[in-house]
PDB file of C-alpha atoms in Angstrom:
ATOM      1  CA  UNK A   1      -7.337 216.397 -54.555  1.00 57.00           C
ATOM      2  CA  UNK A   2      -8.200 217.416 -50.999  1.00 55.00           C
ATOM      3  CA  UNK A   3     -11.706 216.015 -51.460  1.00 60.00           C
ATOM      4  CA  UNK A   4     -10.266 212.527 -52.037  1.00 61.00           C
ATOM      5  CA  UNK A   5     -10.319 210.112 -49.146  1.00 61.00           C
ATOM      6  CA  UNK A   6      -6.797 208.854 -48.376  1.00 59.00           C
ATOM      7  CA  UNK A   7      -8.263 205.742 -46.751  1.00 61.00           C
ATOM      8  CA  UNK A   8      -9.636 204.659 -50.131  1.00 64.00           C
ATOM      9  CA  UNK A   9      -6.256 205.206 -51.789  1.00 63.00           C
ATOM     10  CA  UNK A  10      -4.580 203.224 -49.007  1.00 67.00           C
ATOM     11  CA  UNK A  11      -7.071 200.391 -49.353  1.00 72.00           C
ATOM     12  CA  UNK A  12      -6.627 200.355 -53.125  1.00 68.00           C
ATOM     13  CA  UNK A  13      -2.837 200.493 -52.895  1.00 70.00           C
ATOM     14  CA  UNK A  14      -2.617 197.788 -50.216  1.00 73.00           C
ATOM     15  CA  UNK A  15      -2.898 195.123 -52.900  1.00 74.00           C
ATOM     16  CA  UNK A  16      -0.615 196.830 -55.401  1.00 73.00           C
ATOM     17  CA  UNK A  17       3.085 197.544 -55.906  1.00 71.00           C
ATOM     18  CA  UNK A  18       2.394 201.059 -54.554  1.00 70.00           C
ATOM     19  CA  UNK A  19       1.749 199.691 -51.055  1.00 75.00           C
ATOM     20  CA  UNK A  20       5.158 200.713 -49.666  1.00 77.00           C
ATOM     21  CA  UNK A  21       4.847 204.250 -51.071  1.00 73.00           C
ATOM     22  CA  UNK A  22       1.399 204.780 -49.557  1.00 71.00           C
ATOM     23  CA  UNK A  23       2.331 203.210 -46.204  1.00 75.00           C
ATOM     24  CA  UNK A  24       5.358 205.505 -45.960  1.00 78.00           C
ATOM     25  CA  UNK A  25       3.156 208.579 -46.451  1.00 72.00           C
ATOM     26  CA  UNK A  26      -0.147 208.208 -44.583  1.00 72.00           C
ATOM     27  CA  UNK A  27      -2.794 210.611 -45.831  1.00 71.00           C
ATOM     28  CA  UNK A  28      -1.311 210.603 -49.328  1.00 67.00           C
ATOM     29  CA  UNK A  29      -3.636 211.908 -52.018  1.00 67.00           C
ATOM     30  CA  UNK A  30      -3.327 212.124 -55.784  1.00 72.00           C
ATOM     31  CA  UNK A  31      -2.510 215.766 -56.603  1.00 78.00           C
ATOM     32  CA  UNK A  32      -5.143 217.085 -58.992  1.00 82.00           C
ATOM     33  CA  UNK A  33      -5.075 219.847 -61.556  1.00 88.00           C
ATOM     34  CA  UNK A  34      -7.531 222.698 -60.926  1.00 88.00           C
ATOM     35  CA  UNK A  35      -9.768 221.462 -63.777  1.00 90.00           C
ATOM     36  CA  UNK A  36      -9.988 218.349 -65.945  1.00 92.00           C
ATOM     37  CA  UNK A  37      -9.197 220.520 -68.976  1.00 95.00           C
ATOM     38  CA  UNK A  38      -6.003 221.749 -67.302  1.00 95.00           C
ATOM     39  CA  UNK A  39      -4.971 218.123 -66.762  1.00 93.00           C
ATOM     40  CA  UNK A  40      -5.556 217.515 -70.468  1.00 95.00           C
ATOM     41  CA  UNK A  41      -3.434 220.541 -71.352  1.00 96.00           C
ATOM     42  CA  UNK A  42      -0.611 219.174 -69.194  1.00 94.00           C
ATOM     43  CA  UNK A  43      -1.058 215.714 -70.718  1.00 93.00           C
ATOM     44  CA  UNK A  44      -0.905 216.957 -74.306  1.00 96.00           C
ATOM     45  CA  UNK A  45       2.012 219.297 -73.618  1.00 95.00           C
ATOM     46  CA  UNK A  46       3.854 216.535 -71.766  1.00 91.00           C
ATOM     47  CA  UNK A  47       3.666 213.894 -74.475  1.00 90.00           C
ATOM     48  CA  UNK A  48       7.122 212.421 -75.047  1.00 88.00           C
ATOM     49  CA  UNK A  49       9.006 215.380 -73.543  1.00 90.00           C
ATOM     50  CA  UNK A  50      10.711 215.980 -70.214  1.00 87.00           C
ATOM     51  CA  UNK A  51       8.761 217.479 -67.340  1.00 87.00           C
ATOM     52  CA  UNK A  52      10.964 220.570 -67.568  1.00 92.00           C
ATOM     53  CA  UNK A  53      10.087 221.114 -71.215  1.00 94.00           C
ATOM     54  CA  UNK A  54       6.377 220.485 -70.531  1.00 93.00           C
ATOM     55  CA  UNK A  55       6.571 223.232 -67.875  1.00 92.00           C
ATOM     56  CA  UNK A  56       8.263 225.536 -70.392  1.00 95.00           C
ATOM     57  CA  UNK A  57       5.534 224.885 -72.968  1.00 96.00           C
ATOM     58  CA  UNK A  58       2.787 225.531 -70.422  1.00 93.00           C
ATOM     59  CA  UNK A  59       4.439 228.764 -69.299  1.00 91.00           C
ATOM     60  CA  UNK A  60       4.713 229.924 -72.907  1.00 94.00           C
ATOM     61  CA  UNK A  61       1.054 229.054 -73.465  1.00 96.00           C
ATOM     62  CA  UNK A  62      -0.058 230.937 -70.353  1.00 92.00           C
ATOM     63  CA  UNK A  63       2.095 233.938 -71.265  1.00 90.00           C
ATOM     64  CA  UNK A  64       0.670 233.942 -74.794  1.00 94.00           C
ATOM     65  CA  UNK A  65      -2.856 233.798 -73.391  1.00 93.00           C
ATOM     66  CA  UNK A  66      -1.935 236.486 -70.845  1.00 84.00           C
ATOM     67  CA  UNK A  67      -3.322 234.563 -67.870  1.00 78.00           C
ATOM     68  CA  UNK A  68      -0.818 236.038 -65.397  1.00 78.00           C
ATOM     69  CA  UNK A  69      -2.210 236.584 -61.918  1.00 85.00           C
ATOM     70  CA  UNK A  70       1.140 237.748 -60.599  1.00 83.00           C
ATOM     71  CA  UNK A  71       4.714 237.936 -61.870  1.00 78.00           C
ATOM     72  CA  UNK A  72       5.203 234.159 -61.655  1.00 78.00           C
ATOM     73  CA  UNK A  73       1.677 232.804 -61.189  1.00 84.00           C
ATOM     74  CA  UNK A  74      -0.687 231.952 -64.027  1.00 86.00           C
ATOM     75  CA  UNK A  75      -4.310 230.899 -64.115  1.00 89.00           C
ATOM     76  CA  UNK A  76      -4.858 227.629 -65.957  1.00 91.00           C
ATOM     77  CA  UNK A  77      -5.937 228.160 -69.565  1.00 94.00           C
ATOM     78  CA  UNK A  78      -9.587 227.647 -70.407  1.00 95.00           C
ATOM     79  CA  UNK A  79     -10.841 225.927 -73.537  1.00 97.00           C
ATOM     80  CA  UNK A  80     -12.196 229.257 -74.850  1.00 97.00           C
ATOM     81  CA  UNK A  81      -8.798 230.896 -74.388  1.00 97.00           C
ATOM     82  CA  UNK A  82      -6.963 228.097 -76.172  1.00 97.00           C
ATOM     83  CA  UNK A  83      -9.439 228.336 -79.060  1.00 98.00           C
ATOM     84  CA  UNK A  84      -8.304 231.933 -79.675  1.00 97.00           C
ATOM     85  CA  UNK A  85      -5.018 230.466 -80.961  1.00 98.00           C
ATOM     86  CA  UNK A  86      -4.255 228.715 -84.224  1.00 98.00           C
ATOM     87  CA  UNK A  87      -2.120 225.634 -84.785  1.00 98.00           C
ATOM     88  CA  UNK A  88       0.555 227.973 -86.158  1.00 98.00           C
ATOM     89  CA  UNK A  89       0.446 230.044 -82.941  1.00 98.00           C
ATOM     90  CA  UNK A  90       0.961 226.879 -80.913  1.00 98.00           C
ATOM     91  CA  UNK A  91       3.818 225.578 -83.039  1.00 97.00           C
ATOM     92  CA  UNK A  92       5.580 228.918 -82.575  1.00 97.00           C
ATOM     93  CA  UNK A  93       5.402 228.210 -78.821  1.00 97.00           C
ATOM     94  CA  UNK A  94       7.256 224.930 -79.373  1.00 97.00           C
ATOM     95  CA  UNK A  95       4.471 222.370 -79.818  1.00 97.00           C
ATOM     96  CA  UNK A  96       4.664 219.950 -82.702  1.00 96.00           C
ATOM     97  CA  UNK A  97       1.961 220.394 -85.348  1.00 97.00           C
ATOM     98  CA  UNK A  98       0.257 217.182 -84.191  1.00 96.00           C
ATOM     99  CA  UNK A  99       0.205 218.256 -80.533  1.00 96.00           C
ATOM    100  CA  UNK A 100      -1.064 221.705 -81.511  1.00 97.00           C
ATOM    101  CA  UNK A 101      -3.927 220.123 -83.458  1.00 97.00           C
ATOM    102  CA  UNK A 102      -4.664 217.734 -80.580  1.00 97.00           C
ATOM    103  CA  UNK A 103      -4.753 220.565 -78.047  1.00 97.00           C
ATOM    104  CA  UNK A 104      -7.114 222.579 -80.242  1.00 98.00           C
ATOM    105  CA  UNK A 105      -9.401 219.560 -80.760  1.00 97.00           C
ATOM    106  CA  UNK A 106      -9.506 218.829 -77.020  1.00 96.00           C
ATOM    107  CA  UNK A 107     -10.261 222.505 -76.331  1.00 97.00           C
ATOM    108  CA  UNK A 108     -13.043 222.508 -78.921  1.00 97.00           C
ATOM    109  CA  UNK A 109     -14.669 219.328 -77.597  1.00 96.00           C
ATOM    110  CA  UNK A 110     -14.377 220.496 -73.991  1.00 95.00           C
ATOM    111  CA  UNK A 111     -15.767 223.950 -74.807  1.00 96.00           C
ATOM    112  CA  UNK A 112     -18.735 222.458 -76.691  1.00 96.00           C
ATOM    113  CA  UNK A 113     -19.454 219.956 -73.922  1.00 92.00           C
ATOM    114  CA  UNK A 114     -18.910 216.978 -76.209  1.00 92.00           C
ATOM    115  CA  UNK A 115     -16.315 215.677 -73.761  1.00 90.00           C
ATOM    116  CA  UNK A 116     -18.377 214.864 -70.688  1.00 83.00           C
ATOM    117  CA  UNK A 117     -16.435 215.803 -67.572  1.00 85.00           C
ATOM    118  CA  UNK A 118     -19.344 215.917 -65.136  1.00 85.00           C
ATOM    119  CA  UNK A 119     -18.507 214.460 -61.709  1.00 81.00           C
ATOM    120  CA  UNK A 120     -20.830 211.475 -62.158  1.00 85.00           C
ATOM    121  CA  UNK A 121     -19.314 210.385 -65.488  1.00 87.00           C
ATOM    122  CA  UNK A 122     -17.630 206.996 -65.075  1.00 89.00           C
ATOM    123  CA  UNK A 123     -13.879 206.931 -65.623  1.00 88.00           C
ATOM    124  CA  UNK A 124     -14.381 204.212 -68.242  1.00 90.00           C
ATOM    125  CA  UNK A 125     -16.527 206.563 -70.345  1.00 92.00           C
ATOM    126  CA  UNK A 126     -14.021 209.423 -70.058  1.00 92.00           C
ATOM    127  CA  UNK A 127     -11.262 207.005 -71.015  1.00 91.00           C
ATOM    128  CA  UNK A 128     -13.164 205.873 -74.125  1.00 93.00           C
ATOM    129  CA  UNK A 129     -13.907 209.477 -75.132  1.00 94.00           C
ATOM    130  CA  UNK A 130     -10.289 210.546 -74.811  1.00 94.00           C
ATOM    131  CA  UNK A 131      -8.790 207.431 -76.392  1.00 92.00           C
ATOM    132  CA  UNK A 132     -10.968 207.914 -79.466  1.00 94.00           C
ATOM    133  CA  UNK A 133      -9.273 211.239 -80.234  1.00 94.00           C
ATOM    134  CA  UNK A 134      -6.420 211.446 -82.726  1.00 93.00           C
ATOM    135  CA  UNK A 135      -3.212 212.293 -80.861  1.00 93.00           C
ATOM    136  CA  UNK A 136      -4.494 211.012 -77.510  1.00 93.00           C
ATOM    137  CA  UNK A 137      -2.994 207.681 -76.592  1.00 89.00           C
ATOM    138  CA  UNK A 138      -2.892 205.520 -73.498  1.00 89.00           C
ATOM    139  CA  UNK A 139      -0.342 207.664 -71.625  1.00 88.00           C
ATOM    140  CA  UNK A 140      -2.262 210.903 -72.267  1.00 91.00           C
ATOM    141  CA  UNK A 141      -5.582 209.329 -71.292  1.00 91.00           C
ATOM    142  CA  UNK A 142      -4.206 207.774 -68.111  1.00 90.00           C
ATOM    143  CA  UNK A 143      -2.411 210.987 -67.083  1.00 89.00           C
ATOM    144  CA  UNK A 144      -5.613 212.986 -67.583  1.00 91.00           C
ATOM    145  CA  UNK A 145      -7.644 210.461 -65.579  1.00 90.00           C
ATOM    146  CA  UNK A 146      -5.097 210.505 -62.763  1.00 87.00           C
ATOM    147  CA  UNK A 147      -4.500 214.264 -62.515  1.00 88.00           C
ATOM    148  CA  UNK A 148      -7.841 215.579 -63.793  1.00 90.00           C
ATOM    149  CA  UNK A 149     -10.248 213.211 -62.115  1.00 86.00           C
ATOM    150  CA  UNK A 150      -8.293 211.469 -59.354  1.00 81.00           C
ATOM    151  CA  UNK A 151      -8.790 207.979 -60.768  1.00 81.00           C
ATOM    152  CA  UNK A 152      -6.779 205.921 -58.249  1.00 72.00           C
ATOM    153  CA  UNK A 153      -6.032 203.099 -60.668  1.00 74.00           C
ATOM    154  CA  UNK A 154      -4.875 205.271 -63.580  1.00 75.00           C
ATOM    155  CA  UNK A 155      -1.246 204.717 -64.503  1.00 71.00           C
ATOM    156  CA  UNK A 156       0.546 206.728 -67.200  1.00 71.00           C
ATOM    157  CA  UNK A 157       1.847 203.622 -68.943  1.00 70.00           C
ATOM    158  CA  UNK A 158       5.305 204.013 -70.419  1.00 68.00           C
ATOM    159  CA  UNK A 159       6.315 206.986 -68.253  1.00 65.00           C
ATOM    160  CA  UNK A 160       9.974 206.149 -67.699  1.00 67.00           C
ATOM    161  CA  UNK A 161      10.531 208.922 -65.143  1.00 64.00           C
ATOM    162  CA  UNK A 162       7.624 207.641 -63.049  1.00 62.00           C
ATOM    163  CA  UNK A 163       8.827 204.054 -63.327  1.00 62.00           C
ATOM    164  CA  UNK A 164      12.324 205.072 -62.241  1.00 67.00           C
ATOM    165  CA  UNK A 165      10.989 207.067 -59.284  1.00 62.00           C
ATOM    166  CA  UNK A 166       8.792 204.182 -58.105  1.00 58.00           C
ATOM    167  CA  UNK A 167      11.711 201.737 -58.279  1.00 63.00           C
TER     168      UNK A 167
END
């Protein structure tokens, strides 16, 4: 998210409950995933599980796809790589059947270009596209908008860990 302008985030947050957080850390930016698809992978893997388990699932996925760059560093999976797996492959990694199917559908739609992630696509359109998918709810959509696109007003609604941290 280094391309984001912290002044805009500060201006946006000035009228929100996040004001104290942003004022305490001038220059704060929303940390972004390397690609919008990677943010979607994180969002699907992180549905209703702890952050630690989401990290475990992602590591298993990257190891299965053999995206290691170094002993402990993995390249983010691409839609084409994910599409080499089946739902059964993904459930063996620890995903539920529903999440496996959702991840494969998101990979297919991203790979085909049906999900429009071009930089000039309005966040509202991306939100509608994602929300229309089976297995993609409000939390997943908002997380993807926040981490994949840097939408400053996206809030992963219902994230108890985030709510606790902000309190």
